[in-house]
């Protein structure tokens, strides 16, 4: 399980927060990690402390026709944690991508030359089932789905699962659903507790990340929760998910097949 897409077409479910924290946690565990910001909002880029408009080469250069080699577009954050940043120009790029042959495989083809350099490639997807998300799912070995514990987010999972199934059938039969990660969970709210119960029953629940102020503290300094509050409940949960990824046990206490 090397290439992992963090995806959900629903907005604000902590996709970017999850990508950042897992990236930092995997790197802290000694793994070599590449994070890819695939969202024109560039939230991951900003979260790691970079200015989107100041970057010379971004994901746009990787994806455009006759684009630059991905190796030239990678920014090192530290020795074993790298990123391909995003920028607002990624939005109009989608139109160009749609007009190309084998448009679903543009990212896959671009990433191939550097895959061997990394233990993990984490892709932060945009909040749409767009050609960008399809590209991420088409090159991923696994998809991890962060989901808020509210009813509409829960209902949105059906649509996401349909799209994943279609991609498995038509483009990427190797794609596995790693599981869902409950996020922004408020234990005091009845609805949150009920939805968490449904997620536990119906999905492979990887963990529960509570809604806590600690999540936002490091954002101005480009720090993930696992770095700025390593003993917080949020950090503990993200580190546990990183451990599950490393061990290949995608259920707590159970071996994942494949
Ligand atoms: N555990 C948490 N507790 C409190 N706030 C959180 C937590 N996780 C994430 N947040 C906050 O929730 C908001 C949405 O998170 P994030 O940007 O990671 O979601 P997203 O799914 O990537 O959003 P988008 O769909 O816009 O890309 C952010 O302001 C983030 O700081
Ligand atoms: Mg995001």
Coordinates of C-alpha atoms and ligand atoms in Angstrom, one line a residue:
X1 CA 0.0 0.0 0.0
X2 CA 2.2 2.8 -1.3
X3 CA 0.0 5.4 -3.0
X4 CA -2.9 6.4 -0.7
X5 CA -5.6 8.9 -1.8
X6 CA -7.3 10.8 1.0
X7 CA -10.7 11.4 -0.6
X8 CA -14.2 12.5 0.0
X9 CA -16.3 14.6 -2.3
X10 CA -17.8 16.3 0.7
X11 CA -16.1 19.5 1.7
X12 CA -14.6 20.2 5.1
X13 CA -14.3 16.7 6.4
X14 CA -10.6 17.0 7.3
X15 CA -9.1 15.5 4.2
X16 CA -6.2 18.0 4.3
X17 CA -5.7 17.7 8.0
X18 CA -5.6 13.9 7.7
X19 CA -3.1 14.0 4.8
X20 CA -0.8 16.4 6.7
X21 CA -0.9 14.5 10.0
X22 CA -0.5 11.1 8.4
X23 CA 2.4 12.5 6.3
X24 CA 4.2 13.9 9.3
X25 CA 3.5 10.8 11.4
X26 CA 4.8 8.4 8.7
X27 CA 7.9 10.5 8.2
X28 CA 8.5 10.6 12.0
X29 CA 8.3 6.8 12.0
X30 CA 11.3 6.9 9.5
X31 CA 9.4 6.5 6.3
X32 CA 10.1 8.5 3.2
X33 CA 6.9 10.3 2.3
X34 CA 5.7 12.4 -0.7
X35 CA 2.5 14.4 -0.2
X36 CA 0.6 15.7 -3.2
X37 CA -1.7 18.7 -2.9
X38 CA -4.3 18.0 -5.6
X39 CA -6.7 20.8 -4.6
X40 CA -6.7 24.3 -6.2
X41 CA -7.5 25.7 -2.7
X42 CA -3.9 24.7 -1.9
X43 CA -4.9 24.1 1.8
X44 CA -2.2 21.4 2.2
X45 CA 0.5 23.7 0.7
X46 CA -0.5 26.5 3.2
X47 CA -0.8 24.0 6.1
X48 CA 2.8 22.9 5.7
X49 CA 3.9 26.6 5.8
X50 CA 4.5 27.3 2.1
X51 CA 3.1 30.2 0.0
X52 CA 1.3 28.7 -3.0
X53 CA 2.2 31.7 -5.3
X54 CA 5.8 31.7 -4.4
X55 CA 6.5 28.2 -5.6
X56 CA 8.4 27.9 -8.9
X57 CA 6.9 24.5 -9.9
X58 CA 3.6 23.1 -8.7
X59 CA 1.2 20.2 -9.5
X60 CA 0.0 22.3 -12.5
X61 CA 3.5 21.8 -14.1
X62 CA 3.2 18.1 -13.4
X63 CA -0.2 17.7 -15.0
X64 CA -0.1 20.0 -18.0
X65 CA 0.5 18.6 -21.4
X66 CA 4.2 18.1 -22.0
X67 CA 4.6 19.1 -18.3
X68 CA 7.8 19.1 -16.3
X69 CA 9.1 15.9 -14.7
X70 CA 7.6 15.5 -11.3
X71 CA 11.0 15.2 -9.7
X72 CA 11.6 18.9 -10.6
X73 CA 8.3 19.9 -8.9
X74 CA 8.9 18.4 -5.5
X75 CA 9.7 20.6 -2.5
X76 CA 11.5 19.0 0.4
X77 CA 10.1 20.0 3.8
X78 CA 12.6 17.9 5.6
X79 CA 14.8 15.0 4.6
X80 CA 12.1 12.4 4.3
X81 CA 9.0 14.5 3.9
X82 CA 8.4 16.1 0.5
X83 CA 5.5 17.8 -1.2
X84 CA 4.2 18.8 -4.6
X85 CA 2.4 22.0 -3.9
X86 CA -0.8 23.3 -5.5
X87 CA -2.0 26.7 -6.7
X88 CA -5.3 28.3 -7.8
X89 CA -4.3 27.7 -11.5
X90 CA -5.1 24.1 -11.0
X91 CA -8.8 24.9 -11.4
X92 CA -8.6 25.9 -15.1
X93 CA -6.2 23.0 -15.7
X94 CA -9.1 20.6 -15.2
X95 CA -10.6 21.7 -18.4
X96 CA -7.4 21.0 -20.3
X97 CA -7.1 17.6 -18.7
X98 CA -10.7 16.6 -19.7
X99 CA -9.8 17.1 -23.4
X100 CA -6.8 14.7 -23.3
X101 CA -6.6 11.1 -24.2
X102 CA -6.3 8.7 -21.2
X103 CA -7.2 11.7 -19.0
X104 CA -7.8 9.5 -16.0
X105 CA -4.1 8.3 -15.9
X106 CA -2.3 11.7 -16.2
X107 CA -1.2 11.7 -12.6
X108 CA -0.4 8.0 -12.6
X109 CA 1.9 8.4 -15.5
X110 CA 3.6 11.5 -14.1
X111 CA 4.2 9.8 -10.7
X112 CA 5.7 6.6 -12.0
X113 CA 9.4 7.8 -12.3
X114 CA 9.5 8.8 -8.5
X115 CA 7.3 6.1 -6.9
X116 CA 10.4 3.9 -6.1
X117 CA 11.9 6.8 -4.2
X118 CA 9.2 6.8 -1.5
X119 CA 7.6 4.5 1.0
X120 CA 4.3 6.4 0.8
X121 CA 2.7 8.9 -1.5
X122 CA -0.3 10.6 0.1
X123 CA -2.7 12.5 -2.2
X124 CA -4.9 15.2 -0.7
X125 CA -8.0 15.2 -3.0
X126 CA -10.3 18.2 -3.7
X127 CA -13.9 18.2 -2.4
X128 CA -15.4 17.0 -5.7
X129 CA -15.6 13.8 -7.7
X130 CA -13.7 15.7 -10.4
X131 CA -11.2 14.5 -13.0
X132 CA -8.5 15.3 -10.3
X133 CA -10.1 13.0 -7.8
X134 CA -10.5 10.4 -10.5
X135 CA -6.8 10.7 -11.3
X136 CA -5.9 10.2 -7.7
X137 CA -8.1 7.1 -7.4
X138 CA -6.8 5.8 -10.7
X139 CA -3.2 5.8 -9.5
X140 CA -3.8 4.9 -5.8
X141 CA -3.3 1.5 -4.2
X142 CA -5.7 2.5 -1.4
X143 CA -8.2 5.1 -0.6
X144 CA -8.7 6.4 2.9
X145 CA -12.0 8.3 3.5
X146 CA -12.2 10.9 6.2
X147 CA -15.9 11.5 7.2
X148 CA -17.5 13.9 9.6
X149 CA -19.9 12.2 12.0
X150 CA -23.0 14.0 10.7
X151 CA -25.9 12.6 8.8
X152 CA -25.3 14.4 5.4
X153 CA -21.6 13.4 5.4
X154 CA -22.7 9.8 6.2
X155 CA -25.2 9.8 3.3
X156 CA -22.6 11.2 1.0
X157 CA -20.5 8.0 1.4
X158 CA -22.9 6.1 -0.8
X159 CA -22.1 8.3 -3.8
X160 CA -18.3 8.1 -3.1
X161 CA -18.5 4.3 -2.9
X162 CA -20.3 4.1 -6.2
X163 CA -17.6 6.2 -7.8
X164 CA -14.8 4.0 -6.2
X165 CA -16.5 0.9 -7.5
X166 CA -16.7 2.3 -11.0
X167 CA -13.0 3.2 -11.0
X168 CA -12.2 -0.3 -9.7
X169 CA -14.2 -1.8 -12.5
X170 CA -13.1 0.4 -15.4
X171 CA -9.7 1.8 -14.6
X172 CA -7.9 0.6 -11.5
X173 CA -8.8 -2.9 -10.3
X174 CA -6.0 -2.8 -7.7
X175 CA -7.7 0.1 -5.7
X176 CA -8.6 -0.9 -2.2
X177 CA -10.8 0.9 0.3
X178 CA -8.6 1.2 3.4
X179 CA -11.5 2.4 5.5
X180 CA -13.2 5.4 6.9
X181 CA -11.8 7.7 9.5
X182 CA -14.4 9.5 11.6
X183 CA -13.4 13.2 12.0
X184 CA -14.6 16.3 13.7
X185 CA -16.4 14.1 16.1
X186 CA -18.3 15.8 19.0
X187 CA -19.0 13.2 21.6
X188 CA -21.5 15.6 23.3
X189 CA -23.8 15.6 20.3
X190 CA -26.4 12.8 20.0
X191 CA -26.4 12.9 16.2
X192 CA -22.6 12.5 16.1
X193 CA -22.8 9.5 18.4
X194 CA -25.5 7.9 16.3
X195 CA -23.7 8.4 13.1
X196 CA -20.5 7.0 14.6
X197 CA -22.5 3.9 15.5
X198 CA -23.6 3.5 11.9
X199 CA -20.1 4.0 10.6
X200 CA -18.8 1.3 13.0
X201 CA -21.5 -1.1 11.8
X202 CA -21.3 -0.5 8.1
X203 CA -17.6 0.4 7.4
X204 CA -14.1 -0.5 8.3
X205 CA -13.7 2.3 10.9
X206 CA -10.0 3.1 11.2
X207 CA -10.3 5.6 14.1
X208 CA -12.2 8.5 15.6
X209 CA -10.7 12.0 15.6
X210 CA -12.5 14.3 18.0
X211 CA -13.3 17.9 17.2
X212 CA -10.8 19.8 19.4
X213 CA -9.2 23.2 19.4
X214 CA -5.7 21.5 19.2
X215 CA -6.4 20.8 15.5
X216 CA -5.9 24.5 14.6
X217 CA -3.1 25.7 16.8
X218 CA -0.1 24.9 14.6
X219 CA -1.7 26.0 11.3
X220 CA 0.0 29.4 11.3
X221 CA 3.4 27.8 11.9
X222 CA 3.0 25.1 9.3
X223 CA 2.8 22.4 11.9
X224 CA 0.7 19.3 12.0
X225 CA -1.1 18.4 15.2
X226 CA 1.2 15.4 15.6
X227 CA 4.1 17.8 15.8
X228 CA 2.7 20.8 17.8
X229 CA 0.6 18.7 20.2
X230 CA 2.1 15.2 20.1
X231 CA 0.3 14.0 23.2
X232 CA -3.2 15.3 22.2
X233 CA -6.0 12.9 21.5
X234 CA -6.0 14.0 17.9
X235 CA -2.2 13.2 17.5
X236 CA -2.6 9.9 19.2
X237 CA -5.4 8.9 16.8
X238 CA -3.5 10.0 13.7
X239 CA -0.3 8.2 14.9
X240 CA -2.4 5.0 15.4
X241 CA -3.7 5.2 11.8
X242 CA -0.1 5.8 10.6
X243 CA 1.0 2.7 12.5
X244 CA -1.9 0.7 10.9
X245 CA -0.7 1.8 7.5
X246 CA 2.9 0.8 8.3
X247 CA 1.9 -2.6 9.7
X248 CA -0.6 -3.4 7.0
X249 CA -3.2 -4.1 9.7
X250 CA -6.0 -2.0 8.5
X251 CA -8.3 -3.1 11.3
X252 CA -7.1 -2.7 14.8
X253 CA -5.9 -6.1 15.8
X254 CA -6.6 -7.8 12.4
X255 CA -4.4 -8.4 9.5
X256 CA -5.4 -6.7 6.2
X257 CA -5.4 -9.0 3.2
X258 CA -3.8 -7.4 0.3
Ligands
LIG1 N1 -10.1 17.3 14.7 C1 -10.4 18.5 14.4 N2 -10.9 19.4 15.4 C2 -11.2 20.7 15.1 N3 -11.1 21.2 13.8 C3 -10.6 20.4 12.9 C4 -10.2 19.0 13.1 N4 -9.8 18.5 11.9 C5 -9.9 19.5 11.0 N5 -10.3 20.6 11.6 C6 -10.6 21.9 10.9 O1 -11.7 21.7 10.0 C7 -11.6 22.5 8.9 C8 -11.7 21.6 7.6 O2 -10.6 20.7 7.7 P1 -9.8 20.3 6.3 O3 -9.4 21.6 5.6 O4 -8.7 19.4 6.7 O5 -11.0 19.6 5.5 P2 -11.0 19.2 4.0 O6 -11.9 18.0 3.9 O7 -9.6 19.1 3.5 O8 -11.7 20.5 3.4 P3 -11.9 20.8 1.8 O9 -13.0 19.9 1.4 O10 -12.3 22.2 1.7 O11 -10.6 20.4 1.1 C9 -10.3 23.2 9.0 O12 -10.5 24.5 9.4 C10 -9.5 22.4 10.0 O13 -8.5 23.1 10.7
LIG2 MG1 -8.8 20.0 1.8

